[in-house]
Tab-separated table of C-alpha atoms and ligand atoms in Angstrom:
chain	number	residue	atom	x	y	z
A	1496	UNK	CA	83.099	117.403	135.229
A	1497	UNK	CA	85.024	120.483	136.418
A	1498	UNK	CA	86.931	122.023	133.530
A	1499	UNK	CA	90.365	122.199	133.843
A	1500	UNK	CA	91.518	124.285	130.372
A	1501	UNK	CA	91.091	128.140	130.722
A	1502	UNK	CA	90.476	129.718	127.401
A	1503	UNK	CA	93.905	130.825	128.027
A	1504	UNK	CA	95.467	127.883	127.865
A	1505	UNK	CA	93.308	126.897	124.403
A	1506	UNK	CA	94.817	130.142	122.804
A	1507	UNK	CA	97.859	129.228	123.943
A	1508	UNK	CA	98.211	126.040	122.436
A	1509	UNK	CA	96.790	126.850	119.395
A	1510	UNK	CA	99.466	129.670	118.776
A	1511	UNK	CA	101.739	127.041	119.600
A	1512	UNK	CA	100.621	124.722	117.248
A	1513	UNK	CA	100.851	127.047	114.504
A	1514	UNK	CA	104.214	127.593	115.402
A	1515	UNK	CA	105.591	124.107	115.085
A	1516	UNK	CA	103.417	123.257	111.972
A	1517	UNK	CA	104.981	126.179	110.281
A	1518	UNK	CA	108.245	124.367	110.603
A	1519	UNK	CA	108.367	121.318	107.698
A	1520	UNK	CA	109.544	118.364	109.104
A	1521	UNK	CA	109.273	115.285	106.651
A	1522	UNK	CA	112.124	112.645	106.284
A	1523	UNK	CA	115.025	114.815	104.253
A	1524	UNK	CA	118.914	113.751	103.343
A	1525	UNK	CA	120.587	113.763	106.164
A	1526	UNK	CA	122.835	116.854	107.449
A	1527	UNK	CA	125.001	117.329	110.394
A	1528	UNK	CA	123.304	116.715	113.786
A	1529	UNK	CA	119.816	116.098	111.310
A	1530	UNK	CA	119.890	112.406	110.271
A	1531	UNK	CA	116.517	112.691	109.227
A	1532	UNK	CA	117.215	116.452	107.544
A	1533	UNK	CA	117.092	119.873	108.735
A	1534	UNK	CA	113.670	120.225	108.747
A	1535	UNK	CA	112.907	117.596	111.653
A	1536	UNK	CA	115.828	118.922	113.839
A	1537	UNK	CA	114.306	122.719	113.210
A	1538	UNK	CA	111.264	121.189	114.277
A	1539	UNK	CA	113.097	119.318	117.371
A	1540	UNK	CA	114.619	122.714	118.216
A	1541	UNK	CA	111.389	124.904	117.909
A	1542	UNK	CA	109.579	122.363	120.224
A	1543	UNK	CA	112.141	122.662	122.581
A	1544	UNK	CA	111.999	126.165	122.653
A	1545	UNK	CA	108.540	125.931	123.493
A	1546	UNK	CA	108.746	123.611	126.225
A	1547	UNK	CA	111.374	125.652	127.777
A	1548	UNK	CA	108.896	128.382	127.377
A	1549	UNK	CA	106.020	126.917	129.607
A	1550	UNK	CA	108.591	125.979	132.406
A	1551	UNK	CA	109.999	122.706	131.304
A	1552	UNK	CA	113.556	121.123	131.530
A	1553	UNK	CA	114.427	119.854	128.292
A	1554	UNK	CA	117.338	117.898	126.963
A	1555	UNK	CA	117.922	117.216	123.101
A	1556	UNK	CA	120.385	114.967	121.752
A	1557	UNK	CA	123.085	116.350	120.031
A	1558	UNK	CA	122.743	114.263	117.567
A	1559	UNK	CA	119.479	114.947	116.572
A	1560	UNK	CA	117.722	112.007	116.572
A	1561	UNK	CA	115.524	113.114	120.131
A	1562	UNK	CA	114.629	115.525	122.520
A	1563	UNK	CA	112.773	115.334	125.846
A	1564	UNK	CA	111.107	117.199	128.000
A	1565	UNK	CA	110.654	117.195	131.800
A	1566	UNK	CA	108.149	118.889	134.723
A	1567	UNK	CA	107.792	117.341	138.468
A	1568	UNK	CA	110.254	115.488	140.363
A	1569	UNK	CA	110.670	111.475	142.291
A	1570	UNK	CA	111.971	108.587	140.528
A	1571	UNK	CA	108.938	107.527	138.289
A	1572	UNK	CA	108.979	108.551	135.012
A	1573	UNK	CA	105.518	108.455	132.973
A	1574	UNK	CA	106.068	109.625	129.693
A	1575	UNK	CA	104.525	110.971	126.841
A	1576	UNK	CA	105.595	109.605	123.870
A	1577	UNK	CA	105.266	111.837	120.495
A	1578	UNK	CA	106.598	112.309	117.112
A	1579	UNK	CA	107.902	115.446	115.040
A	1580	UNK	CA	108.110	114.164	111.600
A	1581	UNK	CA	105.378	114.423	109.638
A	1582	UNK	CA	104.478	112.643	106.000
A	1583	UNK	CA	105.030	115.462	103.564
A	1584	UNK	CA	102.382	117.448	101.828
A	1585	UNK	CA	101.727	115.586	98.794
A	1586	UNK	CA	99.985	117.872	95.982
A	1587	UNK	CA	100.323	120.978	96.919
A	1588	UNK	CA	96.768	121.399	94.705
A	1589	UNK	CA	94.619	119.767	96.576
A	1590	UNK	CA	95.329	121.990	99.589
A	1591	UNK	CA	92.743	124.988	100.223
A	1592	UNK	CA	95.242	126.251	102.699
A	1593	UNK	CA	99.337	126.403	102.922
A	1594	UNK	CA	100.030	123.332	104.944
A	1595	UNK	CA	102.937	124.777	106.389
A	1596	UNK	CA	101.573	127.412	108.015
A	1597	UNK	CA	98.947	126.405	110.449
A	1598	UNK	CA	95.880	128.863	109.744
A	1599	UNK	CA	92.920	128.556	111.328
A	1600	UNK	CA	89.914	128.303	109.290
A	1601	UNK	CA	86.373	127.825	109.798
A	1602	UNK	CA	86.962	126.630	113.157
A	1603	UNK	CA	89.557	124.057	112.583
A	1604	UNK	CA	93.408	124.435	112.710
A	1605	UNK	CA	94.707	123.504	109.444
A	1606	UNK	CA	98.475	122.484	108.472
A	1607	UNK	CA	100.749	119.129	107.857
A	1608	UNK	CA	100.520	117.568	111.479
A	1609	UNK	CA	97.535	118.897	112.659
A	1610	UNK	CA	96.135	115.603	113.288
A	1611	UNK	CA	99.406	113.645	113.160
A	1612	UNK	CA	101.038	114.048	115.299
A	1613	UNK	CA	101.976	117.773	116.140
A	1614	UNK	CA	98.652	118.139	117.498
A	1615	UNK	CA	98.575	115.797	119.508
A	1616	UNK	CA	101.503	116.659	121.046
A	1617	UNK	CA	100.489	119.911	121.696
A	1618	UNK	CA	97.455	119.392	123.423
A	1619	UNK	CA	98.869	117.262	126.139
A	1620	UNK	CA	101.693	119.426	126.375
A	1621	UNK	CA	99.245	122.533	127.605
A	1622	UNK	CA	97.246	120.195	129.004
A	1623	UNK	CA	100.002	119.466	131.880
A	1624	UNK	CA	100.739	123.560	131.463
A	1625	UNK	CA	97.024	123.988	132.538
A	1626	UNK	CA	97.692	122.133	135.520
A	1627	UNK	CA	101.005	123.488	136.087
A	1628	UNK	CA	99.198	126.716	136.184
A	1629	UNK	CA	96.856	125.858	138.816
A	1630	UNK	CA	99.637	124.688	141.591
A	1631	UNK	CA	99.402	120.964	140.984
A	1632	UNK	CA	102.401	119.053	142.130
A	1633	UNK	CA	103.203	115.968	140.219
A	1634	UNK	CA	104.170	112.684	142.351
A	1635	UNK	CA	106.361	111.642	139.388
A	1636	UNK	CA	108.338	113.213	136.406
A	1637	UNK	CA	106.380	113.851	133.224
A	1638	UNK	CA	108.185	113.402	130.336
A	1639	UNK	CA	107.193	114.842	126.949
A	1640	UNK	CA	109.575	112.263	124.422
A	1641	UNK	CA	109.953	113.357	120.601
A	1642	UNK	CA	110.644	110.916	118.287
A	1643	UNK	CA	111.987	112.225	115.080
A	1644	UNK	CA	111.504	109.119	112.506
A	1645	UNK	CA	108.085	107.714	113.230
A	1646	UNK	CA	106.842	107.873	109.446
A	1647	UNK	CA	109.921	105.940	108.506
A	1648	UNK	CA	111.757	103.339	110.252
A	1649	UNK	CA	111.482	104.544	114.246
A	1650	UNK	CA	115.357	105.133	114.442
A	1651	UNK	CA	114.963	108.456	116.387
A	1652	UNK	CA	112.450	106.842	119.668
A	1653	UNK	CA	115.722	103.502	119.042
A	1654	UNK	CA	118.150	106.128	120.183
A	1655	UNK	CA	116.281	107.317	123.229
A	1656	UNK	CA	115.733	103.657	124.223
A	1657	UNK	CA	119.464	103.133	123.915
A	1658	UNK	CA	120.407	106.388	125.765
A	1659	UNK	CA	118.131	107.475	128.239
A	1660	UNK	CA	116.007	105.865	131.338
A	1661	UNK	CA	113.265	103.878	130.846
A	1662	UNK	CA	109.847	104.993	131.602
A	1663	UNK	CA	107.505	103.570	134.087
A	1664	UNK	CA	104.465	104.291	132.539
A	1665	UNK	CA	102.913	106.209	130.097
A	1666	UNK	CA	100.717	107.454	127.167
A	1667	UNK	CA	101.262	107.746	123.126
A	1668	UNK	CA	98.920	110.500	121.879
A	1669	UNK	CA	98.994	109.567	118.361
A	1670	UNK	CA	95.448	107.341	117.448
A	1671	UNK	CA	92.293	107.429	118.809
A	1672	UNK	CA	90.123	106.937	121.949
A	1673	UNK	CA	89.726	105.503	123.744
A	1674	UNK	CA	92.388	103.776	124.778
A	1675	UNK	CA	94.710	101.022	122.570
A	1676	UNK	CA	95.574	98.395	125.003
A	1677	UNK	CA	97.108	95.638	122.256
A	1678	UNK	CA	98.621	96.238	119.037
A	1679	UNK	CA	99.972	93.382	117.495
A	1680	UNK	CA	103.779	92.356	116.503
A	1681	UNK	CA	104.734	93.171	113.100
A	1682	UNK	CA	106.894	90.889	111.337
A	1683	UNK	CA	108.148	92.153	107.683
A	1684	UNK	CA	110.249	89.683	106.034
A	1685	UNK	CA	110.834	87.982	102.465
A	1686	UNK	CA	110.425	84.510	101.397
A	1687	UNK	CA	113.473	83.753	98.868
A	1688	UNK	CA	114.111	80.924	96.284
A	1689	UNK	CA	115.745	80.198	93.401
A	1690	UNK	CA	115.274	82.048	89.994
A	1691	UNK	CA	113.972	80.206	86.632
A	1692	UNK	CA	114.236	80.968	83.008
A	1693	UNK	CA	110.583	80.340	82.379
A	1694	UNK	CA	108.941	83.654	82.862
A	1695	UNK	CA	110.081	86.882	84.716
A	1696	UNK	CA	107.821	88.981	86.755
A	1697	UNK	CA	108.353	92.172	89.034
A	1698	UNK	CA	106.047	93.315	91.344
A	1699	UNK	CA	107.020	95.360	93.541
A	1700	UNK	CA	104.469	97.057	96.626
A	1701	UNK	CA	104.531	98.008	100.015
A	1702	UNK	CA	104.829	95.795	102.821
A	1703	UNK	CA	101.613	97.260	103.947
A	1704	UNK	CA	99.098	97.444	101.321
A	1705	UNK	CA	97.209	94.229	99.738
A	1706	UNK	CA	97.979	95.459	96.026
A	1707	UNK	CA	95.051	95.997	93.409
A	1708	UNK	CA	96.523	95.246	90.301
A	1709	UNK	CA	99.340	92.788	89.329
A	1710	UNK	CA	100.649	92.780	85.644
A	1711	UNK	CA	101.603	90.115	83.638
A	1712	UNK	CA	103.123	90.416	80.514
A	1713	UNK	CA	104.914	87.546	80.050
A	1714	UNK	CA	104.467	84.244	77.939
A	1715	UNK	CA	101.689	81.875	77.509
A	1716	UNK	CA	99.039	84.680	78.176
A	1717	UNK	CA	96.213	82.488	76.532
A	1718	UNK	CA	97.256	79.912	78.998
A	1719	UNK	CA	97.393	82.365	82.118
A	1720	UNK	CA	94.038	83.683	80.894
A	1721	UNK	CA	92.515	80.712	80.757
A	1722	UNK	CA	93.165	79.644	84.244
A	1723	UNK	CA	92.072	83.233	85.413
A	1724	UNK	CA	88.874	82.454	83.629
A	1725	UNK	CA	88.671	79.197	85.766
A	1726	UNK	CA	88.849	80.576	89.078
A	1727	UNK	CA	86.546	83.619	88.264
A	1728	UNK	CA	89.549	86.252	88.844
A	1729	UNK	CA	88.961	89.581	87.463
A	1730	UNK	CA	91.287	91.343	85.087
A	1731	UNK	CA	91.442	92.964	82.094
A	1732	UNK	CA	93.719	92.506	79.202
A	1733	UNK	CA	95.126	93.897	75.558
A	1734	UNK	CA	97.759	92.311	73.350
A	1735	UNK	CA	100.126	92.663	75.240
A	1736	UNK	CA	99.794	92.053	78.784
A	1737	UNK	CA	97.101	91.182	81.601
A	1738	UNK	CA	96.288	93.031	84.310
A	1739	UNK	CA	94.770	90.967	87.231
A	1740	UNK	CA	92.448	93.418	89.371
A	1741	UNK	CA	91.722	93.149	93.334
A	1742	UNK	CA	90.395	95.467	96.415
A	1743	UNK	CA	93.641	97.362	98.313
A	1744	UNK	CA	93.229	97.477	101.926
A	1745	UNK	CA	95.695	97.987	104.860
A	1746	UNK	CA	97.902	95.284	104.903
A	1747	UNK	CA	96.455	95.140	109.131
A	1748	UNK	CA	93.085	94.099	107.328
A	1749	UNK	CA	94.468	92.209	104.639
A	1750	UNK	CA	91.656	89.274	105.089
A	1751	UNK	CA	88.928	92.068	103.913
A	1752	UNK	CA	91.046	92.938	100.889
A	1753	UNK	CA	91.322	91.086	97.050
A	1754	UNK	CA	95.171	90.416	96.203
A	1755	UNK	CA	96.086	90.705	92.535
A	1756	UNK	CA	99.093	89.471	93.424
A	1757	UNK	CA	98.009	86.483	94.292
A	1758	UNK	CA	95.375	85.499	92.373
A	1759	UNK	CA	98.061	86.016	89.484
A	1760	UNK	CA	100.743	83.750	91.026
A	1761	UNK	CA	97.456	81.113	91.676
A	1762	UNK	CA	96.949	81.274	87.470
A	1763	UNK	CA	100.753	81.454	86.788
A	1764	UNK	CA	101.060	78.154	89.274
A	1765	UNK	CA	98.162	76.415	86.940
A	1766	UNK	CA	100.715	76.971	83.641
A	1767	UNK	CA	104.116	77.132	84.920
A	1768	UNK	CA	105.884	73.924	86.713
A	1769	UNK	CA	108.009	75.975	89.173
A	1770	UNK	CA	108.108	74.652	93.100
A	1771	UNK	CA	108.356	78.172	94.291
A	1772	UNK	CA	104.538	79.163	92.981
A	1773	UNK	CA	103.198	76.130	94.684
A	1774	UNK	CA	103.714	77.504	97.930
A	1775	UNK	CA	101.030	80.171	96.387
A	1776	UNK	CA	98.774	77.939	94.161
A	1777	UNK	CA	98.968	75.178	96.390
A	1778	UNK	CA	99.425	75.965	99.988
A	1779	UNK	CA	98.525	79.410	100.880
A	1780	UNK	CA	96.267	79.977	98.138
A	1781	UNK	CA	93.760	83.532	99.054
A	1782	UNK	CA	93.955	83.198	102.642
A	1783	UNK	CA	95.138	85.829	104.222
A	1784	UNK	CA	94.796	85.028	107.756
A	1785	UNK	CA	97.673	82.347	106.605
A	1786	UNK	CA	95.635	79.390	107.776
A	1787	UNK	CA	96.451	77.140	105.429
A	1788	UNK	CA	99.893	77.342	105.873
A	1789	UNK	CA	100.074	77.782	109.982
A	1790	UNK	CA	96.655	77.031	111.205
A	1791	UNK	CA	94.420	79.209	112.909
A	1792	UNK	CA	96.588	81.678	114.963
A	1793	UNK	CA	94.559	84.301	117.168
A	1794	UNK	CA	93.872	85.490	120.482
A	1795	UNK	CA	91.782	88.437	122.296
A	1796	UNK	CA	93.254	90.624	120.058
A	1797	UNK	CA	92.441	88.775	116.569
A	1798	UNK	CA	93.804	86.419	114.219
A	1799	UNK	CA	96.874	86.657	112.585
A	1800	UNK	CA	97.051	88.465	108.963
A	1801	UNK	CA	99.264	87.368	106.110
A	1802	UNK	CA	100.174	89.761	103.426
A	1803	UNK	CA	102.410	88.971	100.605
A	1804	UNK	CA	102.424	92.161	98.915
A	1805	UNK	CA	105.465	91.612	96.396
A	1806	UNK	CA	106.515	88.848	93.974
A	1807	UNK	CA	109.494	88.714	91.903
A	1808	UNK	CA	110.461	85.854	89.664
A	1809	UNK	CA	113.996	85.957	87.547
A	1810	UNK	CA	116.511	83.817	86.381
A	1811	UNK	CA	118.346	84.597	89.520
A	1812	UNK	CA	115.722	84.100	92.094
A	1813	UNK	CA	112.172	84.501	93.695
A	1814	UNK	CA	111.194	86.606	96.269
A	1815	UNK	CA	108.135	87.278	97.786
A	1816	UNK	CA	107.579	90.010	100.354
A	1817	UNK	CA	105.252	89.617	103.511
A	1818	UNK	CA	103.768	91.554	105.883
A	1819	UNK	CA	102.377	89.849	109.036
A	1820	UNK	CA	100.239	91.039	112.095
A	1821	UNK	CA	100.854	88.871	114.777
A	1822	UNK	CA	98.441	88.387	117.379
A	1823	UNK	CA	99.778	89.867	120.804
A	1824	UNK	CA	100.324	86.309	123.110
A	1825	UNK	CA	101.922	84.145	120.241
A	1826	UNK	CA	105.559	83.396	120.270
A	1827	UNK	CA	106.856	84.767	117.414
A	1828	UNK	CA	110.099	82.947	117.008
A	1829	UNK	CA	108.069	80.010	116.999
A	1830	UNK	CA	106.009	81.286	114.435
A	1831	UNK	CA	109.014	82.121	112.425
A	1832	UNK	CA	110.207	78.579	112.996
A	1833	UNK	CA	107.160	77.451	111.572
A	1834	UNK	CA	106.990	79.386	108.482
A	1835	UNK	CA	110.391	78.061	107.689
A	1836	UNK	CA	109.482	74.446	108.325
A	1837	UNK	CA	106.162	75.153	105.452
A	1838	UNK	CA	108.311	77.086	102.809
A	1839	UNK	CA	110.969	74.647	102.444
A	1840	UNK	CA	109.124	71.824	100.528
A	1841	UNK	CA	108.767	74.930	98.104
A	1842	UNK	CA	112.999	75.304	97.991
A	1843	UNK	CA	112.012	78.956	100.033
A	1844	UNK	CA	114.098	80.562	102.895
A	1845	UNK	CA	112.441	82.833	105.463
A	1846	UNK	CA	114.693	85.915	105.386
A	1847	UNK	CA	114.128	88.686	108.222
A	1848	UNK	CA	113.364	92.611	107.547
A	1849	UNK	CA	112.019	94.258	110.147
A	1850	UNK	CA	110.137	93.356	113.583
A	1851	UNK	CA	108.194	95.690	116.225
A	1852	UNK	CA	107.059	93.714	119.311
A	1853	UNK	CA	103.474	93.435	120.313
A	1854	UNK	CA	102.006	96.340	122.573
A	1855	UNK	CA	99.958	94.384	125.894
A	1856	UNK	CA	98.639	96.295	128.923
A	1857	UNK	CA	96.515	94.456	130.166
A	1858	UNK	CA	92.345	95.951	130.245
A	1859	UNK	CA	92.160	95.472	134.177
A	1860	UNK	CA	95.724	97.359	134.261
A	1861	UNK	CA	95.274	100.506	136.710
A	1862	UNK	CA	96.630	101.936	133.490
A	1863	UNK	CA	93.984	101.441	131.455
A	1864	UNK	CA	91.400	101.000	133.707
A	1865	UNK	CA	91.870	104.870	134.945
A	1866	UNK	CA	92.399	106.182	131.445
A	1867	UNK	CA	88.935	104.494	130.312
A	1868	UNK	CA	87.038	106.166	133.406
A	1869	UNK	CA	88.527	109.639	132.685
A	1870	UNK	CA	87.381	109.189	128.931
A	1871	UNK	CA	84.256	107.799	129.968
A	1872	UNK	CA	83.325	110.786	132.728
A	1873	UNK	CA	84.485	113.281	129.686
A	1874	UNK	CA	82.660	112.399	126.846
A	1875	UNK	CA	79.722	110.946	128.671
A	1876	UNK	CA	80.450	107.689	126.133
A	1877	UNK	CA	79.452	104.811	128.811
A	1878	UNK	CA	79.914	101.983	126.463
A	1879	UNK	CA	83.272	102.606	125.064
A	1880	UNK	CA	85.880	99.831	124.992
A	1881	UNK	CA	89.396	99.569	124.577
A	1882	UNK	CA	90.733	99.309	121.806
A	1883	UNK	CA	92.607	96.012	120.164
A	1884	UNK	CA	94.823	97.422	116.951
A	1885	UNK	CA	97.297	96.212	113.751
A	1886	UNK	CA	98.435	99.579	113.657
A	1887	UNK	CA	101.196	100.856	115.340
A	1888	UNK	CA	102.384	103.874	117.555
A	1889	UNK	CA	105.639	104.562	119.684
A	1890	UNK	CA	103.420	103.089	122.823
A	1891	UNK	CA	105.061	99.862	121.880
A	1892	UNK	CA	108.266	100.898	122.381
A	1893	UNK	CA	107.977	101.659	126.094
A	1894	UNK	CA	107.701	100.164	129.261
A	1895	UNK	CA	103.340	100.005	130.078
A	1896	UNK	CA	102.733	102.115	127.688
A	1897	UNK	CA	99.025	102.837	125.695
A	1898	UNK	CA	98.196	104.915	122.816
A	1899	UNK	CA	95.403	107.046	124.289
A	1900	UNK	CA	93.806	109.523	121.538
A	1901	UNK	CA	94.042	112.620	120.451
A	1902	UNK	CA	91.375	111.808	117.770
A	1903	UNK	CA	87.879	111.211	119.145
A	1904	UNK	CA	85.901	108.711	117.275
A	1905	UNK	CA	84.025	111.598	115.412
A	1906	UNK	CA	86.602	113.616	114.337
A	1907	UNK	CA	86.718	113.271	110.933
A	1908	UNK	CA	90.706	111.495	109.814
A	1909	UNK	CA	92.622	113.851	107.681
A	1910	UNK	CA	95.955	111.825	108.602
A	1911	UNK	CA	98.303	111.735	105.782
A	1912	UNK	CA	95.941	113.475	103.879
A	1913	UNK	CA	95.437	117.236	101.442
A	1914	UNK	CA	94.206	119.666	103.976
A	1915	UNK	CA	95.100	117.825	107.013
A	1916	UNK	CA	93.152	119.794	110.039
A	1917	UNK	CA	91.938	119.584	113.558
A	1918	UNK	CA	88.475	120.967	114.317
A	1919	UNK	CA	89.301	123.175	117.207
A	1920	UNK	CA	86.171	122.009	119.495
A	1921	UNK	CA	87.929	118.250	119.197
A	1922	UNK	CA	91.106	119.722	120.149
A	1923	UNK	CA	89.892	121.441	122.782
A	1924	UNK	CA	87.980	118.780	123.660
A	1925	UNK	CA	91.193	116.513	123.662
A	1926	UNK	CA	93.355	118.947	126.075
A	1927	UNK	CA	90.229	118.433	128.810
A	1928	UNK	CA	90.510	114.717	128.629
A	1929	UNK	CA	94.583	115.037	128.625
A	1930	UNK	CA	94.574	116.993	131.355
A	1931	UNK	CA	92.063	115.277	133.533
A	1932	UNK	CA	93.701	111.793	132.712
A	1933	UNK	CA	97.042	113.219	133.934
A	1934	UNK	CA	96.160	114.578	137.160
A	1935	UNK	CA	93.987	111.522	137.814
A	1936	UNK	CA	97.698	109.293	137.476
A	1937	UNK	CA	100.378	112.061	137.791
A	1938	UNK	CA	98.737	114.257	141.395
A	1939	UNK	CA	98.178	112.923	144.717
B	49	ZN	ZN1	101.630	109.524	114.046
């Protein structure tokens, strides 16, 4: 294939990139016109600086929770759908390099971002520069779209969708390639029932991990052990508590993990007489693709997965916390309905948290089908697929929307990780692929 990127225009964004990664931008108190802190909106500002740099129109809401960016003209808007918050830097130790800096070492652009999603960002950004540069006209507006709250709760790309216009198509750079076509609906909620004076527990996780470990240090501990014994649960114990062991995964892969959680509330059902832990012992029991309470539930893009990460027994109540990946054609209010109907033999209410539709362009989509040729013709990778995910990016927020790279499948992931960095050949690589991909669905 011809090469679009000059050398130029890979300098370019790398200075660039250093220049927003030296601006911290994880989730802070909020200040005035920075609900997610000053850092984020110095970051929103510096990235509008830039984009106003290469030629761009850019608008950024006064409130801080967005910013855009604009080249071309017509009535079409395909976007490109980002984020400026990063996680922050964790242990500063385990960092060979100051990750708020963005140095380049050893051939790789180091920094909080780098990968996630700052990077990203930036290579599609000079990617369109690139052909801006060489007298392309664009047969629609491209939008560049910041989100500001991605690591946390998505209230930044909310705002946009409230304010501003819809796009008509676009791309998310901020997972792999090839290209993610589905990502499943994500339903967090809690199951809630009433309390009992028999034992007290409190285990609290994340929605999104299967947990490891679940402690018990409660009464009856011969008892509890016993019935761990029974079932061939792992744990280990001293005098005075129990600590039942499993495998953590990603809550989207919860069906690979080991749930201590779980397999403690299975043992604790075995001792106790309390209707609540039935639903556990006795209905869902280790199944995490929730079978057993809803029947198989899948389509092309998988089977359902059932998390219950959390589980919290007092005199007041019981709750339990779930996480679940719903595959991308069910009906989730019907699935909701469902769950209800199981849980209340068990004297448990379904109670909502949190819910991001399903992301589904279809794989014959001229969407999709272009983006996977473009990949295809620039890494020479014939038998690539797209790409069914749990995850989830911005893409699902917007109107035929994909999440197509920036990370090729052999750059190594350093996301959320010490020493976060992007080896400058996949960058590189990345821009070539942006920019080809763009002119392919952007230029007449
Ligand atoms: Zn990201």
């Amino acid at each position: 294939m011809t090469k679009i990127i000059t050398e130029h225009d890979q300098q370019a964004a790398v200075k660039a990139l250093e220049r927003i990664i030296a601006v911290p931008s994880y989730n802070a108190p909020a200040a005035d016109g920075a609900p997610f802190g000053q850092g984020i909106r110095n970051a929103l500002d510096e990235m509008m600086k830039i984009c106003e740099e290469l030629g761009f129109k850019t608008y950024e809401d006064p409130d801080g929770y967005y910013g855009y960016a604009e080249v071309g003209s017509g009535e079409k808007i395909f976007g490109v759908i980002c984020h400026l918050d990063t996680v922050p830097a964790g242990d500063l130790a385990k960092w060979d390099q100051d990750p708020f800096k963005g140095t380049v070492v050893n051939d790789a652009i180091y920094g909080r971002g780098a990968q996630d999603d700052k990077g990203p960002g930036i290579a599609a950004l000079f990617a369109v520069k690139a052909l801006m540069d060489q007298g392309y006209h664009f047969n629609q507006r491209i939008r560049f779209i910041y989100g500001t709250d991605e690591e946390i709760l998505w209230r930044g790309i909310d705002e946009y969708n409230k304010k501003e216009s819809p796009i008509d198509s676009g791309i998310s750079p901020d997972a792999e390639f090839p290209v993610t076509y589905a990502e499943k609906g994500l339903q967090q909620s809690y199951l809630v029932g009433p309390g009992t004076d028999q034992l007290k527990i409190s285990l609290k996780n994340a929605f999104n991990a299967v947990p490891d470990q679940a402690v018990y240090d409660g009464p009856r501990q011969d008892e509890v052990k016993a019935a761990l014994d029974k079932h061939g649960f792992e744990y280990t114990s001293d005098d005075k508590q129990i600590t039942v062991l499993g495998k953590a995964v990603h809550a989207m892969l919860a069906p690979q993990g080991t749930n201590a959680v779980l397999r403690l509330a299975i043992a604790l059902d075995e001792v106790f007489d309390f209707k609540p832990l039935d639903f556990i012992g006795k209905l869902f029991k280790e199944d995490a693709t929730g079978s057993n309470v809803l029947g198989e539930v899948k389509d092309e893009s998988g089977q359902l997965t059932f998390n219950i990460s959390s589980l919290e027994i007092n005199k007041q109540e019981t709750r339990m916390q779930i996480d679940m990946r719903i595959p991308v054609t069910i009906d989730r209010d019907d699935l909701v309905d469902q769950l209800s109907k199981k849980v209340a033999p068990y004297e448990l209410k379904y109670e909502h948290y949190d819910y991001l539709a399903p992301l589904y362009v279809p794989k014959d989509s001229a969407l999709v089908q272009t983006l996977m040729k473009v990949y295809k013709e620039e890494t020479g990778d014939q038998d690539a697929q797209p790409q069914i995910s749990g995850g989830a990016t911005f893409a699902r927020t917007m109107n035929n929307c994909v999440a197509f790279g920036g990370m090729l499948p052999t750059t190594p992931d350093y996301m959320h990780q010490a020493n976060e960095q992007w080896p400058l050949k996949d960058m590189f690589k990345t821009m070539e692929i942006y920019a080809h991909a763009i002119k392919e669905l952007c230029t007449d």
